[in-house]
Short mmCIF file of C-alpha atoms in Angstrom, two decimals:
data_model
loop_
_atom_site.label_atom_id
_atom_site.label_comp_id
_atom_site.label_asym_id
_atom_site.label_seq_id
_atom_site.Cartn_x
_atom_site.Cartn_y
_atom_site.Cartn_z
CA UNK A 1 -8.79 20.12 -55.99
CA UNK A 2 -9.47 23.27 -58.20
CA UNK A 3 -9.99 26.67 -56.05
CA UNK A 4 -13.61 26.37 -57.85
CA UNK A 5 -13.77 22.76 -56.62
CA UNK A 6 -13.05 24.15 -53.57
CA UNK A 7 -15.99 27.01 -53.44
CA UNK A 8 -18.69 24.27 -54.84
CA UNK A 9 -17.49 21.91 -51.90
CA UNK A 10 -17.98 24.68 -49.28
CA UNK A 11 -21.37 25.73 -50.60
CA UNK A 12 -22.76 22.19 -50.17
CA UNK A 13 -21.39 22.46 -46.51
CA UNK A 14 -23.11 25.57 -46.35
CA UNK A 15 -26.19 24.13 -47.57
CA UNK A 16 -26.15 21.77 -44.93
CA UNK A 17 -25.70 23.80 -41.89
CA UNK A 18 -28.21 26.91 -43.07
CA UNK A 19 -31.41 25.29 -41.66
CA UNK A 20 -29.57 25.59 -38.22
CA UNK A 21 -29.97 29.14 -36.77
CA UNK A 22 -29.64 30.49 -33.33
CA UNK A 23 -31.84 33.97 -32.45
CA UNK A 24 -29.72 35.02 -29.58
CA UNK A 25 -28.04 34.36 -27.11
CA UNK A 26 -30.60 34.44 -24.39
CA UNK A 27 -32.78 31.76 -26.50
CA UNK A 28 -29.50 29.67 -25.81
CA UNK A 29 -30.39 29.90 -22.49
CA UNK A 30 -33.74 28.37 -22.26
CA UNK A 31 -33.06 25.49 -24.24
CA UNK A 32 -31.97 22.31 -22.72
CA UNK A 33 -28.19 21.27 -22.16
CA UNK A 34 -28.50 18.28 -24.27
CA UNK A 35 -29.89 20.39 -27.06
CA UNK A 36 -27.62 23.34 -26.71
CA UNK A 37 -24.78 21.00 -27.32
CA UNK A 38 -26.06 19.10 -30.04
CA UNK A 39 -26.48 22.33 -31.99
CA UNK A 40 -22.47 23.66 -30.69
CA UNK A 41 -21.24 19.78 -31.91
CA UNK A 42 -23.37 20.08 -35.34
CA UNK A 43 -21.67 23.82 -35.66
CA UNK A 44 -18.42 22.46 -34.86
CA UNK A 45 -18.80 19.77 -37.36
CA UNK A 46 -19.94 22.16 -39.80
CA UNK A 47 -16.79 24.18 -39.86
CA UNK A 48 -14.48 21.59 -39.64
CA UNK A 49 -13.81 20.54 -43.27
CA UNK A 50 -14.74 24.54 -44.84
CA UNK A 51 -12.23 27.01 -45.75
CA UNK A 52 -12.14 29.98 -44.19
CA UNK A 53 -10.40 33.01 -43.05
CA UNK A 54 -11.39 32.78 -39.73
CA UNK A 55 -11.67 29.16 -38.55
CA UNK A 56 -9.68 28.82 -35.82
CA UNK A 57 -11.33 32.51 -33.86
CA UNK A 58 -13.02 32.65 -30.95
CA UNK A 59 -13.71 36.04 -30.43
CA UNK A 60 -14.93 39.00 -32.36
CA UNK A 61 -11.42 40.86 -30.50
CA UNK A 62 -9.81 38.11 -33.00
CA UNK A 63 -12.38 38.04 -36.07
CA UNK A 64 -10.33 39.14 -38.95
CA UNK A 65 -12.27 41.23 -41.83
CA UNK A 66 -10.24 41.55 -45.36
CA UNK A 67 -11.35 40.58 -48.99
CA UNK A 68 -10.44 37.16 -48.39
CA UNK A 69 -13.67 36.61 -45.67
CA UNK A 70 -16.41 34.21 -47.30
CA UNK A 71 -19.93 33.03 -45.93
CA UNK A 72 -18.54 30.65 -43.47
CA UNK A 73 -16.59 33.76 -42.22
CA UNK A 74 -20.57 35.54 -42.51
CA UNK A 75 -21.89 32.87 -40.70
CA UNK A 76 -19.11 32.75 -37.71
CA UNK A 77 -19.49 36.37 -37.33
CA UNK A 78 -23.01 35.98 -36.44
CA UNK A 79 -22.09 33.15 -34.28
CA UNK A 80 -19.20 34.92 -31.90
CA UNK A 81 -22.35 37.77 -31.73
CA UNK A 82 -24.99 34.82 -30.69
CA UNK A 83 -27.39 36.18 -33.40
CA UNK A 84 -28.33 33.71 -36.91
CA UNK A 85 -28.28 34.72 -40.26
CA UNK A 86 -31.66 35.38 -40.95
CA UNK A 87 -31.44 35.74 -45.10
CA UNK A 88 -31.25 33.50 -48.44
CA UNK A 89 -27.50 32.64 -49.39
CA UNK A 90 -27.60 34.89 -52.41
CA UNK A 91 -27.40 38.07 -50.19
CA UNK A 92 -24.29 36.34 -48.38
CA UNK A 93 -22.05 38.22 -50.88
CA UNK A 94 -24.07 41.66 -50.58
CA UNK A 95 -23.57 41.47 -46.83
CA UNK A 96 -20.22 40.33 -46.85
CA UNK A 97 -19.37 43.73 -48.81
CA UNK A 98 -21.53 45.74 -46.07
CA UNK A 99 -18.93 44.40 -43.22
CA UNK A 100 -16.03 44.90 -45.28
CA UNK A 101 -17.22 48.25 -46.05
CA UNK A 102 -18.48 49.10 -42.34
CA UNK A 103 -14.76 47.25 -40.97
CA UNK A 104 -12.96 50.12 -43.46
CA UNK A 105 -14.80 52.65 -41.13
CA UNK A 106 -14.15 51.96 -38.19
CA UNK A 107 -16.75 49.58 -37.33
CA UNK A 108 -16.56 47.34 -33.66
CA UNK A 109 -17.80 44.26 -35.14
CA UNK A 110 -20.71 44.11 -33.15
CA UNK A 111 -24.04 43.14 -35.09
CA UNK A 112 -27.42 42.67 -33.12
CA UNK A 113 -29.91 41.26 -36.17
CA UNK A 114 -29.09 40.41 -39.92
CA UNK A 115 -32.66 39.62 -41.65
CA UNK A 116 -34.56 40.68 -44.59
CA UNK A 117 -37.37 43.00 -43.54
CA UNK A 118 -40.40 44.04 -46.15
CA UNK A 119 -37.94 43.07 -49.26
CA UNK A 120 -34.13 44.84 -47.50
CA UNK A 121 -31.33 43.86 -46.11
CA UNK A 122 -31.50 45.11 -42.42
CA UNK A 123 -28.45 45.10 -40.28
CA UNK A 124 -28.80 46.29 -36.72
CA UNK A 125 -24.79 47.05 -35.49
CA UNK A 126 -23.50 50.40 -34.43
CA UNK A 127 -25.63 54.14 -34.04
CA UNK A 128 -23.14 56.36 -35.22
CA UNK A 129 -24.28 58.24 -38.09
CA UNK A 130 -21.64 57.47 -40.74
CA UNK A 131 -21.84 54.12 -40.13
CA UNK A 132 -25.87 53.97 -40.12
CA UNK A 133 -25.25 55.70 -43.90
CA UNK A 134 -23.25 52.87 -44.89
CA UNK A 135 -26.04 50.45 -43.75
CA UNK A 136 -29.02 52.77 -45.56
CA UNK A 137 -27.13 52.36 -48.66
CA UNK A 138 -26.57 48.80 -48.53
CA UNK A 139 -29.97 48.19 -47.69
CA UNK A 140 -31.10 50.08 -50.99
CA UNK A 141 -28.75 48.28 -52.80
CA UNK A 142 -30.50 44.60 -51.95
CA UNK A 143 -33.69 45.94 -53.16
CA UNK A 144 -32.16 45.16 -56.98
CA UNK A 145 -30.40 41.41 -55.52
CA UNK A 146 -32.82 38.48 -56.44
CA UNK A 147 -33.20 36.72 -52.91
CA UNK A 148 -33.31 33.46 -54.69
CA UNK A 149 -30.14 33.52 -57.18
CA UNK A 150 -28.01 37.27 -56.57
CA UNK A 151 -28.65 38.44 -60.30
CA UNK A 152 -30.76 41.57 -61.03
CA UNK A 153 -33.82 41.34 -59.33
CA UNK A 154 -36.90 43.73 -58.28
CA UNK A 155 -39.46 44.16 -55.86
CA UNK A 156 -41.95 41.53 -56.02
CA UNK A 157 -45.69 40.52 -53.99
CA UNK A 158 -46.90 37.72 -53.74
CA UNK A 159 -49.55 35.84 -50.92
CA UNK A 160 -49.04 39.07 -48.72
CA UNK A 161 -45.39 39.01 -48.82
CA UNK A 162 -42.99 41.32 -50.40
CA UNK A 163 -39.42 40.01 -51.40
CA UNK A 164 -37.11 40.46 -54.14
CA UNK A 165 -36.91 38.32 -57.31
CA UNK A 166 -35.73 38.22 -60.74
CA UNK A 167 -37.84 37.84 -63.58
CA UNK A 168 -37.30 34.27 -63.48
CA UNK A 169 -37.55 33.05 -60.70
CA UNK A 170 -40.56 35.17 -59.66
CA UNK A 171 -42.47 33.34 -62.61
CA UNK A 172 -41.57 30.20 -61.05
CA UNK A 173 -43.27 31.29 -57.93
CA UNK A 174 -46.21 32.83 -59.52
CA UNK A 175 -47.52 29.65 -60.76
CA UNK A 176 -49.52 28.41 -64.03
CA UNK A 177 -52.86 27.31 -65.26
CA UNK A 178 -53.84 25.79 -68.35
CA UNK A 179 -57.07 23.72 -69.24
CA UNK A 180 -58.69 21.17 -71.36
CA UNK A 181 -62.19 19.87 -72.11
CA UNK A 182 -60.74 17.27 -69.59
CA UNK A 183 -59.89 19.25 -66.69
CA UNK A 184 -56.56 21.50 -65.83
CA UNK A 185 -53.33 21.64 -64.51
CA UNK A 186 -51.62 24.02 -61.53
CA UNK A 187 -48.46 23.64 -60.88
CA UNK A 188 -47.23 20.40 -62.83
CA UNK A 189 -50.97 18.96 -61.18
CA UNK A 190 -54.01 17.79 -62.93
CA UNK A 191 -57.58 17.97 -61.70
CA UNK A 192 -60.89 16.67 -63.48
CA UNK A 193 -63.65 19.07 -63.77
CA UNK A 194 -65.79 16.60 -62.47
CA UNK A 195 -64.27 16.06 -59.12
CA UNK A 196 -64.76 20.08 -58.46
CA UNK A 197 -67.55 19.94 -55.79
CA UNK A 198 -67.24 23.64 -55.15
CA UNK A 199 -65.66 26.91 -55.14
CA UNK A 200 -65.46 30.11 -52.80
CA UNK A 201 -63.14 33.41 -52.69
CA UNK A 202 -61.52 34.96 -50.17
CA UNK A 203 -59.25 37.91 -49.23
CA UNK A 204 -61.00 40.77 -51.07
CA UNK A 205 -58.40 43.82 -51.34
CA UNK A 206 -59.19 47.16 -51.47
CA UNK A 207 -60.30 47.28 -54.92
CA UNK A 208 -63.07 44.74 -54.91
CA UNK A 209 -60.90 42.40 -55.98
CA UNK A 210 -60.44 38.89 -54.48
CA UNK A 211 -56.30 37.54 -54.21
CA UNK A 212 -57.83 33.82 -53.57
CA UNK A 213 -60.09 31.45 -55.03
CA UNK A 214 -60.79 28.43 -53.26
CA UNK A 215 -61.44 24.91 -55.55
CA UNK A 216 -62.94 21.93 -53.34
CA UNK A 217 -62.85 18.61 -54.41
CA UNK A 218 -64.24 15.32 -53.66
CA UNK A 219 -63.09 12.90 -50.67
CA UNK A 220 -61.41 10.45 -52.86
CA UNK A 221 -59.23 13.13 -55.07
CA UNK A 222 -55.51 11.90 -54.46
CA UNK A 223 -53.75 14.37 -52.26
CA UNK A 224 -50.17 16.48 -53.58
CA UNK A 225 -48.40 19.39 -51.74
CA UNK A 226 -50.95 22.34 -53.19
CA UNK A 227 -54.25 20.34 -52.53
CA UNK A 228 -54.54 20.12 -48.92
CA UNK A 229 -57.65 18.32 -47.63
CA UNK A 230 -59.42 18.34 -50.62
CA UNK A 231 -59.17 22.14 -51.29
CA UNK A 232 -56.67 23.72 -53.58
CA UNK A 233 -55.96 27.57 -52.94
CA UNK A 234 -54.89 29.47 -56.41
CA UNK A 235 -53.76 33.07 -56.05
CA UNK A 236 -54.98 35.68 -58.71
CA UNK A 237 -51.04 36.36 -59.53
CA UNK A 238 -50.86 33.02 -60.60
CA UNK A 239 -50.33 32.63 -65.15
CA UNK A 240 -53.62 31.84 -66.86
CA UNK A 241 -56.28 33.13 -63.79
CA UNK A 242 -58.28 35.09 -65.44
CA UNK A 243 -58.87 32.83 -68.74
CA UNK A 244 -59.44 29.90 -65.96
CA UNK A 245 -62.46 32.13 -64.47
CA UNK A 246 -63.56 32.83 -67.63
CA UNK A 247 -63.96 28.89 -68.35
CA UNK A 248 -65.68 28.39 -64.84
CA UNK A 249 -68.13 31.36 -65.28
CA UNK A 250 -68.81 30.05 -69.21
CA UNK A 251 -69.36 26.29 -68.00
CA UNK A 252 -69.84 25.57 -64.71
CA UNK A 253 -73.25 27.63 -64.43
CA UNK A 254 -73.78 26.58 -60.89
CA UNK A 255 -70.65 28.34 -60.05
CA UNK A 256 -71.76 31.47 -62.12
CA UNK A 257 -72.05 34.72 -60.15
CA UNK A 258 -71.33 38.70 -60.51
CA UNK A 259 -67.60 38.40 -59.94
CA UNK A 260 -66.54 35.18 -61.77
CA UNK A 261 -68.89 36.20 -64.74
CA UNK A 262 -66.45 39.55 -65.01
CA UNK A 263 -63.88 37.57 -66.64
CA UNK A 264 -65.47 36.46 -69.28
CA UNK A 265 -64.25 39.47 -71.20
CA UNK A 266 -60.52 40.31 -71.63
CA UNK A 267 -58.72 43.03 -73.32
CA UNK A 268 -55.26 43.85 -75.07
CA UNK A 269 -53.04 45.56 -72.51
CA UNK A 270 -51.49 48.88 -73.90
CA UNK A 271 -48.37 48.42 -71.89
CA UNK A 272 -46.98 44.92 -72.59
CA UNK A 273 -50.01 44.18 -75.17
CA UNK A 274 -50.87 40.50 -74.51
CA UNK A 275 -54.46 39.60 -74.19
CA UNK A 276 -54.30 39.38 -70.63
CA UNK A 277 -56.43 42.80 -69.02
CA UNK A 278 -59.47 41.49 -67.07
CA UNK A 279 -60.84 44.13 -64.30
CA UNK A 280 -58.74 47.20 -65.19
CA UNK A 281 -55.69 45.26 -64.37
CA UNK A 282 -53.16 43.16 -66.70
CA UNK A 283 -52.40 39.43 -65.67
CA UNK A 284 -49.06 39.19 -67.98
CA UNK A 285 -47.33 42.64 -66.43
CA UNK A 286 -49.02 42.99 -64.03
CA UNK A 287 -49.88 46.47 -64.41
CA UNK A 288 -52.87 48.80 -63.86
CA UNK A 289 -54.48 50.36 -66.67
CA UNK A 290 -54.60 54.11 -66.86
CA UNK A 291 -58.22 53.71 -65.98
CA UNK A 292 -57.54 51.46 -63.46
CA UNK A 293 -54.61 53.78 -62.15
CA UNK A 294 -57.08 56.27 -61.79
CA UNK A 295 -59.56 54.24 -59.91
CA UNK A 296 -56.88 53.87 -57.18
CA UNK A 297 -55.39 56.67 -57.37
CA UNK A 298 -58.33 59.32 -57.81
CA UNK A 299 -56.24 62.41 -56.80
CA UNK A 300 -54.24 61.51 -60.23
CA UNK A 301 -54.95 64.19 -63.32
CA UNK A 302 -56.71 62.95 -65.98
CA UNK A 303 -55.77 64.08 -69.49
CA UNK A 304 -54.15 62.48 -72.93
CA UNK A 305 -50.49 64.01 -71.72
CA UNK A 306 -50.46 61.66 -68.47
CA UNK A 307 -51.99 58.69 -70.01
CA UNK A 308 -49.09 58.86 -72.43
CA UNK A 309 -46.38 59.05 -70.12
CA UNK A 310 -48.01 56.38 -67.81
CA UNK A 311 -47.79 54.09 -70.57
CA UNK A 312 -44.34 54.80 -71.88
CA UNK A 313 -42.78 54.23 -68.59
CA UNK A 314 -44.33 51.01 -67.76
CA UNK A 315 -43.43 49.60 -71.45
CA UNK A 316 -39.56 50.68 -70.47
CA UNK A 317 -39.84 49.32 -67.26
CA UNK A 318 -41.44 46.13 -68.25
CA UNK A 319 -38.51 45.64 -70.98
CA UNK A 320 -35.70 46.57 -68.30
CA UNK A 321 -37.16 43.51 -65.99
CA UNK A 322 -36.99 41.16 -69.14
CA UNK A 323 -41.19 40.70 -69.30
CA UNK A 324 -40.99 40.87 -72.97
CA UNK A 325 -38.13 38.55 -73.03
CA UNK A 326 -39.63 35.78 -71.14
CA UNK A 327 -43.39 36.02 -72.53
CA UNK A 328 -41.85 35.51 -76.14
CA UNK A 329 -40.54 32.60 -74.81
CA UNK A 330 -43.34 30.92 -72.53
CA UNK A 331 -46.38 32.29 -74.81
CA UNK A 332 -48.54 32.32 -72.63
CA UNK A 333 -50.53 35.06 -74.10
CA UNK A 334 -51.65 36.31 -77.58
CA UNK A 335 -50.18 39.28 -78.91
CA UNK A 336 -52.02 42.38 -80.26
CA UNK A 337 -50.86 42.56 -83.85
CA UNK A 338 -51.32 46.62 -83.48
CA UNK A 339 -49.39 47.04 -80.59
CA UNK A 340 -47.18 50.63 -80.34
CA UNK A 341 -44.42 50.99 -78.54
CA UNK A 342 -44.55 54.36 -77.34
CA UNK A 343 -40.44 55.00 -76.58
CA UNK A 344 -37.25 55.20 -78.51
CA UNK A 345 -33.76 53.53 -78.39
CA UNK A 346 -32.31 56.85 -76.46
CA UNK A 347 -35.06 56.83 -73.81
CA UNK A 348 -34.79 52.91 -73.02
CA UNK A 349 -31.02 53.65 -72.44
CA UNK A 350 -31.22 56.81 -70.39
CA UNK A 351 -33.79 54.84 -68.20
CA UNK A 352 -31.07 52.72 -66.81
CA UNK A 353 -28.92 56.55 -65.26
CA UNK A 354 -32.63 57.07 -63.05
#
């Protein structure tokens, strides 16, 4: 078997045994024998056919860190300190860097907690300051590791939660609507207009602005894993919101009122400029207008200069996370014929040294 062969064999393993987590040891405690030692003989299974440095330790005294460690290594580290891994498998490799890193400095191989915390890699082990520097940096540095793949990835909310994600995959999360004179479709689902028995919003942020809507539908709609007795919940983030709103509030008069009937006009956005700006805020880049900046930000100056720069920046930004790349490719919005890009070649390149 090939040394790749090999790696795509362990993986599996891996993605086998990564449901199975421990929190520490005192949790051992509390839970019955016969449970306890289900868990060790499930572990012990686990490990038996990988390939790993250390396979045969059984204490940290004996854990052996060099660049030959993998994520079964990773994972046996947390074991021998009774803690679980508590992030996706793509920031295995990140971490596994941080412990060779913190080994090269003198680190005791103790680790208390290894989770993700508000979108970073958070590694509780030793106070001393150098090494505590070590962990800062590597926690910056998972703030540009997709949690869902390991490639490039940025800062990303969605339903209340903040993670990171590549362009990619984060439109995969995000969702889609489309519609017909027939009905429409969320997420590979179809729905009938006329089984819609209502609709209500909820979670209004602190711009007026509502991050749910709420679609009901009658008894005998067939259930799927996003309608959940009879009631489907759509997030504002998700592709095609605002036109769906705008299709409500223009024929569904019943289900007309102040806020849906505020999406029945959209604009060009200046930054990635698809039709997509409904409410001072663009549903393809998901970026505020300058007016809309302003409305949050009201200690911002105002003036031609600003607006300008605002702009510029977001366009480079929006090209460095591959928008541009992927809307081209999905269409899911029209593009302003007029649209001005507002920076050069030299400026693009220079953004990547900030």
């Amino acid at each position: 078997m090939s040394k790749n062969e090999h790696k795509e064999e362990d993986e599996n393993l891996m993605d086998d045994f990564y449901p199975i987590t421990e929190n520490n040891t005192a949790e051992i405690d509390r839970l019955p024998y016969q449970i306890y030692y289900k868990e060790k003989s499930q572990k012990e299974d686990f490990y038996k056919d990988a390939d790993f440095v250390n396979k045969n330790c059984e204490s940290l005294d004996d854990f052996i860190i060099n660049d030959d460690i993998n994520a079964f290594d990773l994972r046996k580290l947390a074991d021998l300190n009774g803690i679980g891994l508590q992030i996706s498998k793509a920031w295995y490799p990140l971490t596994i860097k941080l412990i060779q890193k913190l080994h090269d400095n003198g680190w005791d191989k103790r680790v208390y907690c290894i989770k993700s915390k508000y979108a970073s890699l958070e590694f509780y082990a030793s106070n001393e300051d150098h090494l505590r520097e070590i962990i800062r940096d590597y926690g910056y540095r998972s703030q540009t590791v997709c949690e869902t793949c390991g490639e490039n990835g940025e800062m990303r909310s969605y339903s209340g939660w903040d993670y990171i994600d590549c362009r990619k995959h984060y439109l995969e999360k995000r969702g889609k609507i489309t519609i017909d004179s027939e009905g429409f479709c969320y997420n590979d689902f179809y729905y009938y207009w006329n089984t819609i028995t209502d609709r209500s919003f909820e979670d209004l942020d602190f711009n007026g602005k509502y991050r749910i809507l709420i679609i009901e539908f009658k008894k005998d709609t067939a259930e799927n894993e996003d309608l959940i007795y009879g009631k489907l919940y759509i997030s504002k983030n998700a592709i095609g919101f605002g036109n769906f709103l705008s299709y409500l509030s223009k024929n569904f008069f019943r289900l007309a009122n102040s806020y849906v009937t505020k999406f029945e006009n959209v604009e060009f956005c200046e930054i990635c400029g698809y039709k997509a700006v409904y409410l001072d805020e663009c549903e393809c880049c998901e970026n505020y207008t300058r007016e809309g900046y302003l409305k949050t930000w009201r200690n911002e100056e105002n003036s031609e200069e600003k607006k300008f720069q605002y702009i510029k920046d977001r366009q480079i930004s929006w090209i460095k996370d591959e928008g541009e790349i992927y809307e081209t490719k999905q269409k899911n919005y029209i593009k302003n014929p007029d649209y001005k890009v507002l920076f050069n070649e030299d400026e693009l390149n220079k953004w990547d040294l900030n």
